[in-house]
JSON list of C-alpha atoms in Angstrom, two decimals:
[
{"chain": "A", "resi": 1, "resn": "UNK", "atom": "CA", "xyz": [-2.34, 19.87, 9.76]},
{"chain": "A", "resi": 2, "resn": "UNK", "atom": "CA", "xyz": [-2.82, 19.78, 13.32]},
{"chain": "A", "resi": 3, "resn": "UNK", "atom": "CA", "xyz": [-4.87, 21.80, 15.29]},
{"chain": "A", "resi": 4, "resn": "UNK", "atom": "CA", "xyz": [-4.48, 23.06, 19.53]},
{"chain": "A", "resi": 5, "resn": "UNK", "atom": "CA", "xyz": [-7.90, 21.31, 21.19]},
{"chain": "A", "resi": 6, "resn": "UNK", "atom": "CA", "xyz": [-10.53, 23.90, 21.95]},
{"chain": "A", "resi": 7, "resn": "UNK", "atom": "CA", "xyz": [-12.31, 23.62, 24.58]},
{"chain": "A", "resi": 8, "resn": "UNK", "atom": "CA", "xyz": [-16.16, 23.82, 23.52]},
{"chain": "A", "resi": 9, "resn": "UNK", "atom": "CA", "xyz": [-18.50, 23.78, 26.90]},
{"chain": "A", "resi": 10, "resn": "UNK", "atom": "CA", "xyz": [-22.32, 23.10, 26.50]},
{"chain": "A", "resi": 11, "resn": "UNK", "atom": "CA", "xyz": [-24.76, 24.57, 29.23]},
{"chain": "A", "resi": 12, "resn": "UNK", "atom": "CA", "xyz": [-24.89, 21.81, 32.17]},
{"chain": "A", "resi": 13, "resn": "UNK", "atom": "CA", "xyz": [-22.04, 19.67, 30.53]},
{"chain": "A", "resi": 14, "resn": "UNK", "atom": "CA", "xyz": [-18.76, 19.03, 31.23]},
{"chain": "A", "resi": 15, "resn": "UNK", "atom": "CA", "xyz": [-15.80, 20.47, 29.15]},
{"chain": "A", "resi": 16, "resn": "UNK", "atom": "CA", "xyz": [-15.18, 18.61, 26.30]},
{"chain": "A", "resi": 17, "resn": "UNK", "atom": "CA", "xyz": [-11.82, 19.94, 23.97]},
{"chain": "A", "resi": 18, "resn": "UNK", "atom": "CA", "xyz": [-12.44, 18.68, 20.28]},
{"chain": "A", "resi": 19, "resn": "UNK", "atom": "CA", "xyz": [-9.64, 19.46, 17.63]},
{"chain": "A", "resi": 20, "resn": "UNK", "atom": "CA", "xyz": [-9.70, 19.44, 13.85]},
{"chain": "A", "resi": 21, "resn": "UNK", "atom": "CA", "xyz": [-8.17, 15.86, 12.47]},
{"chain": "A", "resi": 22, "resn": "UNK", "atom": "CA", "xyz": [-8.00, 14.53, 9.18]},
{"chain": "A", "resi": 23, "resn": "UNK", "atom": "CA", "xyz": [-9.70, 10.74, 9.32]},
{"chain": "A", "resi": 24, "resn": "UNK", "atom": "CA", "xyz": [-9.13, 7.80, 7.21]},
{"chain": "A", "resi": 25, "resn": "UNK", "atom": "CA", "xyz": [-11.05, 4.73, 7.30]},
{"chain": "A", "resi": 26, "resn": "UNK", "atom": "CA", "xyz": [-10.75, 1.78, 5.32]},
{"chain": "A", "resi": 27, "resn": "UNK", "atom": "CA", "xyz": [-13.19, -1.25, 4.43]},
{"chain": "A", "resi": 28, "resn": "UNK", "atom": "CA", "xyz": [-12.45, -4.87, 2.53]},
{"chain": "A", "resi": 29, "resn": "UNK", "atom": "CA", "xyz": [-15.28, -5.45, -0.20]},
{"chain": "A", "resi": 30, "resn": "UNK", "atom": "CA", "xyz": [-17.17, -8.18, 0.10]},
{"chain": "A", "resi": 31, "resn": "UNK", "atom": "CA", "xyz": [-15.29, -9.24, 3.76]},
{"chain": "A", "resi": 32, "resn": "UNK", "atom": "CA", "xyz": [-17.97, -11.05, 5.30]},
{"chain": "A", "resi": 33, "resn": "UNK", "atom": "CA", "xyz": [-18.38, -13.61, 2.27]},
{"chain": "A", "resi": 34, "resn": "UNK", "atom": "CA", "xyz": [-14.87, -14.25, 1.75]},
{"chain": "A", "resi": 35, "resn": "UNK", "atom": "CA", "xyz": [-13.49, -16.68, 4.40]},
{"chain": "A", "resi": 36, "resn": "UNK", "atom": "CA", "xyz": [-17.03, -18.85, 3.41]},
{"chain": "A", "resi": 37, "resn": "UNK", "atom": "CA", "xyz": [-15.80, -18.82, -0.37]},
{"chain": "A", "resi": 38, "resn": "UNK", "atom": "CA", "xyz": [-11.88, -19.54, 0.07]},
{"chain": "A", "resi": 39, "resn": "UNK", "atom": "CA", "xyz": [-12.00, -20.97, 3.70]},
{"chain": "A", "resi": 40, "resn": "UNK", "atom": "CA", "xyz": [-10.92, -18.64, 6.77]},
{"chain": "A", "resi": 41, "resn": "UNK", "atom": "CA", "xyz": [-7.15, -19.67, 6.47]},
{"chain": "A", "resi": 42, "resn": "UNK", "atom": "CA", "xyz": [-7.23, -18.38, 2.96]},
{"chain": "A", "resi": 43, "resn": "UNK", "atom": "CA", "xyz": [-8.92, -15.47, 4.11]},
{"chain": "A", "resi": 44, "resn": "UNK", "atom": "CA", "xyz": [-6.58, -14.80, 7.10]},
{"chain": "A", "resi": 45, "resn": "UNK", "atom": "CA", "xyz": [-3.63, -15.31, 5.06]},
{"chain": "A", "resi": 46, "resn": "UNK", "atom": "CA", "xyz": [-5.27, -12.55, 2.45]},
{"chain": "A", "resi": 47, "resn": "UNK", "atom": "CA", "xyz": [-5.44, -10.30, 5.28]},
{"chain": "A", "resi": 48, "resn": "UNK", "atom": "CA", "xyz": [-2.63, -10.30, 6.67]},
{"chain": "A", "resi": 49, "resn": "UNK", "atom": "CA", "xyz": [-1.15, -9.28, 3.82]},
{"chain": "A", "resi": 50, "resn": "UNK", "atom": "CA", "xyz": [-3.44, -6.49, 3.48]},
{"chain": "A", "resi": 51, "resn": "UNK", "atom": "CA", "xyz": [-2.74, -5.46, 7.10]},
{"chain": "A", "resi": 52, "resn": "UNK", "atom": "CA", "xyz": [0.93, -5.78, 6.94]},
{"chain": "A", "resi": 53, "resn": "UNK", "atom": "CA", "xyz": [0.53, -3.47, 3.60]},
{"chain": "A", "resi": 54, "resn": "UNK", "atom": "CA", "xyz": [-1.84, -1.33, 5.68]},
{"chain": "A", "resi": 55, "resn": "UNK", "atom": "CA", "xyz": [0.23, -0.34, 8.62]},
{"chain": "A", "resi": 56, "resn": "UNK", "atom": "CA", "xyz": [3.80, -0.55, 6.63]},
{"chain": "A", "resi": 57, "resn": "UNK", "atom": "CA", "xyz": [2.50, 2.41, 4.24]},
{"chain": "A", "resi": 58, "resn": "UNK", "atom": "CA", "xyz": [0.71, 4.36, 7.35]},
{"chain": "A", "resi": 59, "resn": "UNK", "atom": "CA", "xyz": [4.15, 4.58, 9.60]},
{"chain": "A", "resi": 60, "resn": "UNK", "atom": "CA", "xyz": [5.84, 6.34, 6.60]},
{"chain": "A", "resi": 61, "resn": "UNK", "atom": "CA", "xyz": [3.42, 8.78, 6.47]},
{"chain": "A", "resi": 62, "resn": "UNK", "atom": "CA", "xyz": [3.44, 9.23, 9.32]},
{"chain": "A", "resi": 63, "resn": "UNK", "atom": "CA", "xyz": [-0.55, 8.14, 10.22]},
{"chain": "A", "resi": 64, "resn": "UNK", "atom": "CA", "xyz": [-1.80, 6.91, 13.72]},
{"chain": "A", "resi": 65, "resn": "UNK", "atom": "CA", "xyz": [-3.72, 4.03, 13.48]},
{"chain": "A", "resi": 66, "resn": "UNK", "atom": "CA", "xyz": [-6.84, 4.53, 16.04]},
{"chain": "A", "resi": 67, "resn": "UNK", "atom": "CA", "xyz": [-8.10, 0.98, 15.60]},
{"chain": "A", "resi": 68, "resn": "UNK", "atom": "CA", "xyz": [-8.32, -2.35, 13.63]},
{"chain": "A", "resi": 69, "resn": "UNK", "atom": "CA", "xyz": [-12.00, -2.80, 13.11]},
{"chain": "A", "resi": 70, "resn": "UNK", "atom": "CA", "xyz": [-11.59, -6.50, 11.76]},
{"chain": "A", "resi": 71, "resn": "UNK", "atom": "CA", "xyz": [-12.17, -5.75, 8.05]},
{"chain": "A", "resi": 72, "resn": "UNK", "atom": "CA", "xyz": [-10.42, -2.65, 7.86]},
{"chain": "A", "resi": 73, "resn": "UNK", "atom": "CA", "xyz": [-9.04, 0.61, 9.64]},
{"chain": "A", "resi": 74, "resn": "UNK", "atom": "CA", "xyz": [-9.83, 3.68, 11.53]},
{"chain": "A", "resi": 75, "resn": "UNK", "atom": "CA", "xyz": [-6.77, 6.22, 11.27]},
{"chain": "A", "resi": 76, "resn": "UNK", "atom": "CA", "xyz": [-5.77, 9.72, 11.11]},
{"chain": "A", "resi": 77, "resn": "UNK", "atom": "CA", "xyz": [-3.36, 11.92, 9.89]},
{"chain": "A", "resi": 78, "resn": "UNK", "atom": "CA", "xyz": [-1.15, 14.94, 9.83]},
{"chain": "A", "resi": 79, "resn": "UNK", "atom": "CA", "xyz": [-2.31, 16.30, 6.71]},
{"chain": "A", "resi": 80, "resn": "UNK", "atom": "CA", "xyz": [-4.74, 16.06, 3.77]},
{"chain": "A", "resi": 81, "resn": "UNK", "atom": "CA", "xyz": [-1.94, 15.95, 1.68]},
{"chain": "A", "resi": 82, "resn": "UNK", "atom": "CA", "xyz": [-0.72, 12.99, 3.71]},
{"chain": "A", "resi": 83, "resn": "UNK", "atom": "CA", "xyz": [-3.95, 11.11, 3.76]},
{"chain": "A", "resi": 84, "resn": "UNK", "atom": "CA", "xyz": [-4.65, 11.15, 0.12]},
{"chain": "A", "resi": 85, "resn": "UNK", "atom": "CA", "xyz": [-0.85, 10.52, -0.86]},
{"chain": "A", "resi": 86, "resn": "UNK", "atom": "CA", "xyz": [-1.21, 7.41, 1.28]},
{"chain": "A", "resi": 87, "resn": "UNK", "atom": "CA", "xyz": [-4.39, 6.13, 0.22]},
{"chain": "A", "resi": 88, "resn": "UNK", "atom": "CA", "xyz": [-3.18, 6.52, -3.56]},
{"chain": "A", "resi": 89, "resn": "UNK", "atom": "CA", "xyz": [-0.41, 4.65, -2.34]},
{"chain": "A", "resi": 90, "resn": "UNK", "atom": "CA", "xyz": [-2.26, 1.65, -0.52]},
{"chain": "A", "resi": 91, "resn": "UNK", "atom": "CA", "xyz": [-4.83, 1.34, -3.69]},
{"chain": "A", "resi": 92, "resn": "UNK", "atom": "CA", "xyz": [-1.51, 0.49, -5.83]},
{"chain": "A", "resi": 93, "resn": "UNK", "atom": "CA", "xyz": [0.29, -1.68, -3.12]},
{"chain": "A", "resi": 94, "resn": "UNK", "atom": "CA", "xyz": [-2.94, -3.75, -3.38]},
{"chain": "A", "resi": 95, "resn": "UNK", "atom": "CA", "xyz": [-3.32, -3.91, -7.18]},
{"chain": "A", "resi": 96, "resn": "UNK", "atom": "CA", "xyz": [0.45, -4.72, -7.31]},
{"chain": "A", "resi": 97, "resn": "UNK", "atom": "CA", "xyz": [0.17, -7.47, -4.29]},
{"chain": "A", "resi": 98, "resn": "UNK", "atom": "CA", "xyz": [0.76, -11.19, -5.79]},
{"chain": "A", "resi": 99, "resn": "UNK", "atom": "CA", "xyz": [-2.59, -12.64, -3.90]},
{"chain": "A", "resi": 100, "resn": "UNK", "atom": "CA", "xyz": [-2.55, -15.75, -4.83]},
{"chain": "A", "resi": 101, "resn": "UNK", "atom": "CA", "xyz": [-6.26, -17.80, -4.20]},
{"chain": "A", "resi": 102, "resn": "UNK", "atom": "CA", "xyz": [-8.13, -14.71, -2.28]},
{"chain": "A", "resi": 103, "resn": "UNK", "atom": "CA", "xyz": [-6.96, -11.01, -3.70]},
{"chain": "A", "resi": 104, "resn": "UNK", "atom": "CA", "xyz": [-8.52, -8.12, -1.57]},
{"chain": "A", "resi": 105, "resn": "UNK", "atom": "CA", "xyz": [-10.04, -4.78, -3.01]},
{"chain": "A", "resi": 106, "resn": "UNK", "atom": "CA", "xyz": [-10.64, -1.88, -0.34]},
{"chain": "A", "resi": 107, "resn": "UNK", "atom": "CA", "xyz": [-12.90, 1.10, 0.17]},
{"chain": "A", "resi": 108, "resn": "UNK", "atom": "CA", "xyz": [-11.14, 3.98, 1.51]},
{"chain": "A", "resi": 109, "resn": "UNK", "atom": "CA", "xyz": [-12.88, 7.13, 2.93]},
{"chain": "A", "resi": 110, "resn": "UNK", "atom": "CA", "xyz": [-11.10, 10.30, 4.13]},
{"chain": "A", "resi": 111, "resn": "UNK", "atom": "CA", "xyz": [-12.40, 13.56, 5.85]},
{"chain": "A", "resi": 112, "resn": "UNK", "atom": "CA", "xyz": [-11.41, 16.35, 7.66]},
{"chain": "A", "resi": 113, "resn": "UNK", "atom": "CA", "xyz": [-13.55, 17.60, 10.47]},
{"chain": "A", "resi": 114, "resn": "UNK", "atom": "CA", "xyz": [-13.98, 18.29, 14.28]},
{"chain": "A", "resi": 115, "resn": "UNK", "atom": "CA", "xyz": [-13.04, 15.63, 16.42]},
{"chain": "A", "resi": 116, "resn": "UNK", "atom": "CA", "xyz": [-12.76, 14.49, 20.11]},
{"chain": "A", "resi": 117, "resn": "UNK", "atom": "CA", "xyz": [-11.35, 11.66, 22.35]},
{"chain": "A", "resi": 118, "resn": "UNK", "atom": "CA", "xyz": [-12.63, 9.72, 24.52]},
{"chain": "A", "resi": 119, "resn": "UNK", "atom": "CA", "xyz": [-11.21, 6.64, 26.40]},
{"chain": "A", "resi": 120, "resn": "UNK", "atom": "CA", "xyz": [-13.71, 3.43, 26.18]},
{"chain": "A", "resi": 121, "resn": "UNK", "atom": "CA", "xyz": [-12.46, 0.08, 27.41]},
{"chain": "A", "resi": 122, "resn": "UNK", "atom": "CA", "xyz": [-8.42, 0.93, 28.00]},
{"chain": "A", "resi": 123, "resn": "UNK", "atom": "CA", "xyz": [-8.46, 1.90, 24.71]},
{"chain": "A", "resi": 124, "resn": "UNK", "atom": "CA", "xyz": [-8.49, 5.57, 23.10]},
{"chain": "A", "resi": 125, "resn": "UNK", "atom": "CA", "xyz": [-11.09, 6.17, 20.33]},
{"chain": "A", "resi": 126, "resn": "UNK", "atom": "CA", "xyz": [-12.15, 9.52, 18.48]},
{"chain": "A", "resi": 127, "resn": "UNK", "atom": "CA", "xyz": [-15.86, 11.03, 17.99]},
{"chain": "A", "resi": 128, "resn": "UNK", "atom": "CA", "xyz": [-17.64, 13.48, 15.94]},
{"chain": "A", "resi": 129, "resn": "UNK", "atom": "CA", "xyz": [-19.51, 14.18, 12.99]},
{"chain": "A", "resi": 130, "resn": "UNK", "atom": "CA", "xyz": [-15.95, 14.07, 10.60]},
{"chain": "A", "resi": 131, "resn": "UNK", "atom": "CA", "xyz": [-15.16, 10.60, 11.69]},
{"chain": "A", "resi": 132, "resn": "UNK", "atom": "CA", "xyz": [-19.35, 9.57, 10.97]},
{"chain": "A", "resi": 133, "resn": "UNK", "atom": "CA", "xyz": [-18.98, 11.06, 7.30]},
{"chain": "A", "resi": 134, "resn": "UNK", "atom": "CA", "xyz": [-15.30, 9.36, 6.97]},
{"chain": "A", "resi": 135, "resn": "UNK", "atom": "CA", "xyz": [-16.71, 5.50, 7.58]},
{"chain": "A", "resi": 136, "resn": "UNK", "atom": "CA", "xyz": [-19.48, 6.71, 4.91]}
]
């Protein structure tokens, strides 16, 4: 479900084109204690997994990932359809994963909402309200 930017113009601003996108982000539970319980190389090797798991399960559906955010993901997809499909998906890849000492659990939020983009640092990152309520 994408949408053609419109082009919304405020009095005295400049034109700013927003579209409607369908966010995902995702968050580790407990991330910031983990690498001090199991040591970081634990942790890292935890992660990666995750990650790998993460971005394997996103390309087939097709989902841009917008950025890493160091315990978890900012993305957004095609569809709702997609989005919830995929996160169903991810939630059993990690219950199935064979952890070993550190095993991972992850928050995942998805919403659907007016968005724009905006370049920050060489890198290209979407704003609004939708992708506010989505890291919620």
């Amino acid at each position: 479900m994408s949408a053609e930017p419109t082009t919304h113009t405020a009095p005295g601003s400049p034109d700013t084109a927003s579209r409607i996108a369908v966010l995902i982000f995702s968050d580790l539970v407990g991330s910031t204690a983990l690498p001090g319980k199991f040591g970081a190389a634990a942790y890292a090797a935890a992660l990666r997994m995750h990650n790998e798991s993460f971005e394997r399960l996103a390309a087939e559906e097709g989902i841009t990932i917008v950025k890493f955010t160091g315990d978890g993901y900012f993305a957004s997809c095609p569809s709702a359809a997609g989005a919830v499909r995929f996160a169903l998906r991810f939630q059993q890849a990690l219950r199935d994963m064979a952890w070993g000492e550190v095993a991972l659990a992850t928050r995942l939020g998805i919403h659907l909402g007016e968005v724009s983009d905006i370049t920050a640092a060489g890198r290209t990152d979407l704003i609004g309200s939708a992708a506010n309520l989505a890291s919620r």
